[in-house]
């Protein structure tokens, strides 16, 4: 079954700093990739997704992610974070064989004003 | 408004007292799923349903039951809750199963505490 790794579970940074969160999945083939965000006390919302085509995907709120097939990676980036980006971020990969989304353990990001 | 709803949002109960958490979606989605979220473990799938009357186990099904009698509803049943089921539960739905490209929409979550 597909598995997803997210490193640096806790990230603390100042406003205007750049953010990059890593995501690696375990095996290739056709994949659909997602980043979800969970603001404090809220449910998961889709940030961006990759299905096919341009490997550089742009999402909401200035986030982007790059799919690198050779590295089994789908890293999330934002050039300049704001306090409102404080949230938990989850990478997810579809697991075709098991009809499920495999989630990483999440990155807790705290942005200090 | 397209949404996934869950009830209750918060629940405190005692060990062994049967409970049901309801989940409903108004998007005519075929696929529905239950997850539990625990600190440091991310989201783990409990059960999923590809369509009415079709359900299957996820990663952590022990201690849970589900049913899918109608397309819009997918209740999660804890027949005899135990303290290790204290968690935050999310219901999600998508147009079809994740064999396709469709994203999942999540409900607001149910915070369950079993004492």
Coordinates of N, CA, C and O in Angstrom, one line a residue, chain A:
Chain A
X1 N 0.8 -1.2 0.0 CA 0.0 0.0 0.0 C 0.9 1.3 0.0 O 2.0 1.3 0.5
X2 N 0.3 2.3 -0.6 CA 1.1 3.5 -0.7 C 1.3 4.1 0.7 O 0.4 4.0 1.6
X3 N 2.4 4.7 1.0 CA 2.7 5.4 2.2 C 3.2 6.8 1.9 O 3.8 7.0 0.8
X4 N 3.0 7.7 2.8 CA 3.4 9.1 2.6 C 4.3 9.6 3.8 O 3.9 9.4 4.9
X5 N 5.4 10.2 3.5 CA 6.3 10.7 4.5 C 6.3 12.3 4.4 O 6.5 12.8 3.4
X6 N 6.1 12.8 5.6 CA 6.3 14.3 5.7 C 7.3 14.5 6.9 O 7.2 13.9 7.9
X7 N 8.3 15.3 6.6 CA 9.4 15.5 7.6 C 9.2 16.8 8.3 O 8.3 17.6 8.0
X8 N 10.0 17.0 9.4 CA 9.9 18.3 10.2 C 8.5 18.6 10.6 O 7.8 19.5 10.1
X9 N 8.0 17.7 11.5 CA 6.6 17.8 11.9 C 6.2 19.2 12.4 O 5.1 19.7 12.1
X10 N 7.1 19.8 13.2 CA 6.8 21.2 13.7 C 7.8 22.2 13.0 O 9.0 22.0 13.0
X11 N 7.1 23.2 12.5 CA 7.9 24.3 11.8 C 7.4 25.6 12.4 O 6.3 25.9 12.4
X12 N 8.4 26.4 12.8 CA 8.1 27.7 13.4 C 8.9 28.7 12.6 O 10.1 28.6 12.4
X13 N 8.2 29.7 12.0 CA 8.9 30.8 11.3 C 8.2 32.1 11.4 O 7.1 32.2 11.9
X14 N 8.9 33.1 11.0 CA 8.4 34.5 11.1 C 7.7 34.9 9.9 O 7.9 34.3 8.8
X15 N 6.8 35.9 10.0 CA 6.1 36.4 8.8 C 7.1 36.8 7.8 O 8.2 37.4 8.1
X16 N 6.7 36.6 6.6 CA 7.5 37.0 5.4 C 8.6 36.0 5.1 O 9.3 36.1 4.0
X17 N 8.9 35.0 5.9 CA 9.8 34.0 5.6 C 9.2 33.0 4.6 O 8.0 33.0 4.4
X18 N 10.1 32.3 3.9 CA 9.7 31.3 2.9 C 9.4 30.0 3.6 O 10.1 29.6 4.6
X19 N 8.5 29.2 3.1 CA 8.1 28.0 3.6 C 8.3 26.9 2.6 O 7.9 27.1 1.4
X20 N 8.9 25.8 2.9 CA 8.8 24.6 2.1 C 8.6 23.4 2.9 O 9.3 23.2 3.9
X21 N 7.6 22.6 2.6 CA 7.3 21.3 3.3 C 7.5 20.2 2.3 O 7.0 20.2 1.2
X22 N 8.2 19.2 2.8 CA 8.5 18.0 1.9 C 7.5 17.0 2.0 O 6.8 16.8 3.1
X23 N 7.3 16.3 0.9 CA 6.3 15.1 0.9 C 6.9 14.1 0.0 O 7.2 14.4 -1.2
X24 N 7.1 12.9 0.4 CA 7.5 11.8 -0.4 C 6.5 10.6 -0.3 O 6.0 10.3 0.8
X25 N 6.3 10.0 -1.4 CA 5.4 8.8 -1.3 C 6.2 7.6 -1.7 O 7.3 7.7 -2.3
X26 N 5.6 6.4 -1.5 CA 6.5 5.2 -1.5 C 6.7 4.6 -2.9 O 7.7 4.0 -3.1
X27 N 5.7 4.6 -3.8 CA 5.9 4.0 -5.0 C 5.2 4.7 -6.2 O 4.2 5.4 -5.9
X28 N 5.6 4.4 -7.4 CA 5.2 5.2 -8.5 C 4.0 4.7 -9.2 O 3.1 4.1 -8.6
X29 N 4.0 4.8 -10.5 CA 2.9 4.5 -11.3 C 2.0 5.8 -11.4 O 2.5 6.9 -11.0
X30 N 0.8 5.7 -11.8 CA -0.1 6.8 -11.9 C -0.5 7.3 -10.5 O -0.9 6.5 -9.7
X31 N -0.2 8.6 -10.2 CA -0.5 9.1 -8.9 C -1.3 10.4 -9.0 O -1.2 11.1 -9.9
X32 N -2.2 10.6 -8.0 CA -2.8 11.9 -7.9 C -2.4 12.4 -6.5 O -2.4 11.6 -5.5
X33 N -2.0 13.6 -6.4 CA -1.3 14.2 -5.2 C -2.1 15.4 -4.7 O -2.6 16.2 -5.5
X34 N -2.2 15.5 -3.4 CA -3.0 16.6 -2.8 C -2.2 17.2 -1.6 O -1.5 16.5 -0.9
X35 N -2.4 18.4 -1.4 CA -2.1 19.1 -0.1 C -3.4 19.6 0.5 O -4.1 20.4 -0.2
X36 N -3.6 19.2 1.7 CA -4.7 19.8 2.5 C -4.2 20.6 3.6 O -3.1 20.4 4.1
X37 N -5.0 21.6 4.0 CA -4.7 22.5 5.1 C -5.8 22.4 6.2 O -7.0 22.3 5.8
X38 N -5.4 22.4 7.4 CA -6.3 22.4 8.5 C -6.0 23.6 9.4 O -5.0 23.5 10.2
X39 N -6.8 24.6 9.4 CA -6.6 25.7 10.3 C -7.1 25.4 11.7 O -7.9 24.5 11.8
X40 N -6.6 26.0 12.7 CA -7.0 25.6 14.1 C -8.5 25.5 14.3 O -9.2 26.4 14.0
X41 N -8.9 24.4 14.7 CA -10.3 24.1 15.0 C -11.2 23.9 13.8 O -12.4 23.8 14.0
X42 N -10.6 23.8 12.6 CA -11.4 23.6 11.4 C -11.2 22.3 10.8 O -10.3 21.5 11.2
X43 N -12.0 22.0 9.7 CA -11.8 20.8 9.0 C -10.8 20.9 7.9 O -10.3 22.0 7.7
X44 N -10.4 19.8 7.3 CA -9.4 19.9 6.2 C -10.0 20.5 5.0 O -11.2 20.3 4.6
X45 N -9.2 21.4 4.3 CA -9.6 22.0 3.1 C -8.5 21.7 2.1 O -7.3 21.7 2.4
X46 N -8.9 21.6 0.8 CA -8.0 21.4 -0.2 C -7.2 22.6 -0.5 O -7.7 23.7 -0.8
X47 N -5.8 22.5 -0.6 CA -5.0 23.6 -0.9 C -4.6 23.6 -2.4 O -4.6 24.6 -3.1
X48 N -4.2 22.4 -2.8 CA -3.9 22.2 -4.3 C -3.9 20.8 -4.6 O -3.8 19.9 -3.7
X49 N -3.8 20.5 -5.9 CA -3.8 19.1 -6.3 C -3.1 18.9 -7.6 O -3.0 19.9 -8.4
X50 N -2.5 17.8 -7.8 CA -1.9 17.4 -9.1 C -2.5 16.2 -9.6 O -2.5 15.1 -8.9
X51 N -3.0 16.2 -10.9 CA -3.5 15.1 -11.5 C -2.6 14.7 -12.7 O -2.3 13.5 -12.9
X52 N -2.3 15.7 -13.5 CA -1.5 15.4 -14.7 C -1.0 16.8 -15.3 O -1.5 17.8 -14.8
X53 N -0.2 16.8 -16.3 CA 0.2 18.0 -16.9 C 1.4 18.7 -16.2 O 2.3 18.0 -15.7
X54 N 1.4 20.0 -16.2 CA 2.4 20.8 -15.6 C 2.7 20.4 -14.2 O 1.8 20.4 -13.4
X55 N 4.0 20.0 -13.9 CA 4.3 19.5 -12.6 C 4.3 20.6 -11.5 O 4.4 20.3 -10.3
X56 N 4.3 21.8 -11.9 CA 4.3 22.9 -11.0 C 2.8 23.3 -10.8 O 2.2 23.9 -11.8
X57 N 2.3 23.1 -9.7 CA 0.8 23.4 -9.5 C 0.7 24.6 -8.5 O 1.3 24.7 -7.5
X58 N -0.2 25.4 -8.9 CA -0.5 26.6 -8.1 C -1.9 26.4 -7.4 O -2.8 26.0 -8.0
X59 N -1.9 26.7 -6.1 CA -3.1 26.6 -5.3 C -3.6 27.9 -4.8 O -3.2 28.9 -5.2
X60 N -4.4 27.8 -3.7 CA -5.0 29.0 -3.1 C -4.0 29.6 -2.2 O -3.0 29.0 -1.8
X61 N -4.2 30.9 -1.9 CA -3.4 31.7 -0.9 C -1.9 31.7 -1.2 O -1.1 31.8 -0.3
X62 N -1.6 31.6 -2.5 CA -0.2 31.8 -2.8 C 0.7 30.6 -2.7 O 1.9 30.6 -2.8
X63 N 0.1 29.4 -2.4 CA 0.8 28.2 -2.3 C 1.1 27.6 -3.7 O 0.2 27.7 -4.6
X64 N 2.2 26.8 -3.8 CA 2.4 26.1 -5.0 C 3.1 24.8 -4.6 O 3.7 24.7 -3.5
X65 N 3.1 23.8 -5.4 CA 3.8 22.5 -5.2 C 4.4 22.0 -6.5 O 3.8 22.2 -7.6
X66 N 5.5 21.3 -6.3 CA 6.1 20.8 -7.5 C 6.2 19.2 -7.4 O 6.7 18.7 -6.4
X67 N 5.7 18.6 -8.4 CA 5.7 17.1 -8.5 C 7.0 16.7 -9.3 O 7.3 17.2 -10.4
X68 N 7.8 16.0 -8.6 CA 9.1 15.4 -9.2 C 8.9 13.9 -9.2 O 9.2 13.3 -8.2
X69 N 8.6 13.4 -10.4 CA 8.3 12.0 -10.5 C 9.5 11.1 -10.1 O 9.4 10.1 -9.4
X70 N 10.7 11.5 -10.5 CA 11.9 10.7 -10.3 C 12.2 10.6 -8.8 O 12.9 9.7 -8.4
X71 N 11.8 11.6 -8.1 CA 12.1 11.6 -6.6 C 10.9 11.2 -5.8 O 10.9 11.3 -4.5
X72 N 9.8 10.8 -6.4 CA 8.6 10.5 -5.7 C 8.2 11.6 -4.7 O 7.8 11.3 -3.5
X73 N 8.3 12.8 -5.1 CA 8.1 13.9 -4.2 C 7.0 14.9 -4.7 O 6.8 15.0 -5.9
X74 N 6.4 15.6 -3.8 CA 5.4 16.6 -4.1 C 5.5 17.7 -3.0 O 4.7 17.8 -2.1
X75 N 6.6 18.5 -3.1 CA 6.9 19.5 -2.0 C 6.0 20.8 -2.2 O 5.8 21.3 -3.3
X76 N 5.6 21.3 -1.0 CA 4.8 22.5 -1.0 C 5.6 23.7 -0.6 O 6.5 23.6 0.2
X77 N 5.3 24.8 -1.3 CA 6.1 26.0 -1.1 C 5.2 27.3 -1.0 O 4.1 27.3 -1.6
X78 N 5.7 28.2 -0.2 CA 5.1 29.6 -0.3 C 6.2 30.6 0.0 O 7.0 30.4 1.0
X79 N 6.4 31.5 -0.9 CA 7.6 32.4 -0.8 C 7.6 33.3 0.4 O 8.6 33.6 0.9
X80 N 6.4 33.7 0.9 CA 6.3 34.7 2.0 C 5.1 34.4 2.8 O 4.0 34.6 2.4
X81 N 5.3 33.8 4.0 CA 4.1 33.4 4.8 C 3.6 34.5 5.6 O 4.2 35.5 5.9
X82 N 2.3 34.3 6.0 CA 1.6 35.3 6.8 C 1.2 34.6 8.1 O 1.1 33.4 8.1
X83 N 0.9 35.4 9.1 CA 0.4 34.8 10.4 C -0.8 33.9 10.2 O -0.9 32.8 10.8
X84 N -1.6 34.2 9.2 CA -2.8 33.4 8.9 C -2.5 32.1 8.3 O -3.4 31.3 8.1
X85 N -1.3 31.8 8.0 CA -0.9 30.5 7.4 C -0.6 29.5 8.5 O -0.3 28.3 8.2
X86 N -0.7 29.9 9.8 CA -0.6 29.0 10.9 C -1.6 27.9 10.8 O -2.8 28.2 10.8
X87 N -1.2 26.7 10.6 CA -2.1 25.6 10.4 C -1.3 24.3 10.4 O -0.1 24.3 10.5
X88 N -2.1 23.2 10.2 CA -1.4 21.9 10.0 C -1.6 21.6 8.5 O -2.8 21.7 7.9
X89 N -0.6 21.1 7.9 CA -0.6 20.8 6.4 C -0.4 19.3 6.2 O 0.5 18.7 6.8
X90 N -1.3 18.7 5.4 CA -1.2 17.3 5.1 C -1.0 17.0 3.7 O -1.7 17.6 2.8
X91 N -0.1 16.2 3.4 CA 0.1 15.7 2.0 C -0.7 14.4 1.9 O -0.7 13.6 2.8
X92 N -1.3 14.1 0.7 CA -2.0 12.9 0.5 C -1.8 12.4 -0.9 O -1.7 13.2 -1.8
X93 N -1.8 11.1 -1.0 CA -1.6 10.5 -2.3 C -2.6 9.4 -2.5 O -2.9 8.6 -1.6
X94 N -3.2 9.4 -3.7 CA -4.2 8.3 -3.9 C -3.6 7.0 -4.0 O -2.5 6.8 -4.5
X95 N -4.2 6.0 -3.4 CA -3.7 4.6 -3.4 C -4.7 3.8 -4.2 O -5.7 3.3 -3.7
X96 N -4.5 3.7 -5.5 CA -5.4 3.1 -6.4 C -5.8 1.7 -6.0 O -7.0 1.4 -6.0
X97 N -4.9 0.9 -5.6 CA -5.2 -0.5 -5.3 C -6.1 -0.7 -4.1 O -6.7 -1.7 -4.0
X98 N -6.1 0.3 -3.2 CA -6.9 0.2 -2.0 C -8.0 1.2 -1.9 O -8.6 1.3 -0.9
X99 N -8.3 1.9 -3.0 CA -9.4 2.9 -3.0 C -9.4 3.8 -1.8 O -10.4 4.0 -1.1
X100 N -8.2 4.4 -1.6 CA -8.1 5.3 -0.5 C -7.1 6.4 -0.7 O -6.3 6.3 -1.6
X101 N -7.2 7.4 0.1 CA -6.1 8.4 0.1 C -5.2 8.0 1.2 O -5.7 7.8 2.4
X102 N -3.9 8.0 1.0 CA -2.9 7.8 2.0 C -2.4 9.2 2.4 O -2.0 10.0 1.6
X103 N -2.5 9.4 3.7 CA -2.1 10.7 4.3 C -0.8 10.6 5.0 O -0.4 9.6 5.6
X104 N 0.0 11.7 4.9 CA 1.2 11.8 5.7 C 0.8 12.2 7.1 O -0.4 12.5 7.4
X105 N 1.7 12.3 8.0 CA 1.4 12.6 9.4 C 1.2 14.1 9.7 O 0.9 14.5 10.8
X106 N 1.5 14.9 8.7 CA 1.2 16.3 8.8 C 2.4 17.2 9.3 O 3.3 16.7 9.9
X107 N 2.4 18.4 8.9 CA 3.3 19.4 9.4 C 2.6 20.5 10.1 O 1.7 21.2 9.6
X108 N 2.9 20.7 11.4 CA 2.3 21.8 12.2 C 3.2 23.0 11.9 O 4.3 23.1 12.3
X109 N 2.6 24.0 11.3 CA 3.3 25.3 11.0 C 2.8 26.4 11.8 O 1.6 26.7 11.9
X110 N 3.7 27.1 12.5 CA 3.4 28.2 13.3 C 4.1 29.4 12.8 O 5.3 29.4 12.6
X111 N 3.4 30.5 12.4 CA 4.0 31.7 11.9 C 3.9 32.8 12.9 O 2.8 33.1 13.4
X112 N 5.0 33.3 13.3 CA 5.1 34.3 14.4 C 5.0 35.7 13.7 O 5.7 36.0 12.8
X113 N 4.1 36.5 14.2 CA 3.9 37.9 13.6 C 5.2 38.7 13.8 O 5.9 38.5 14.7

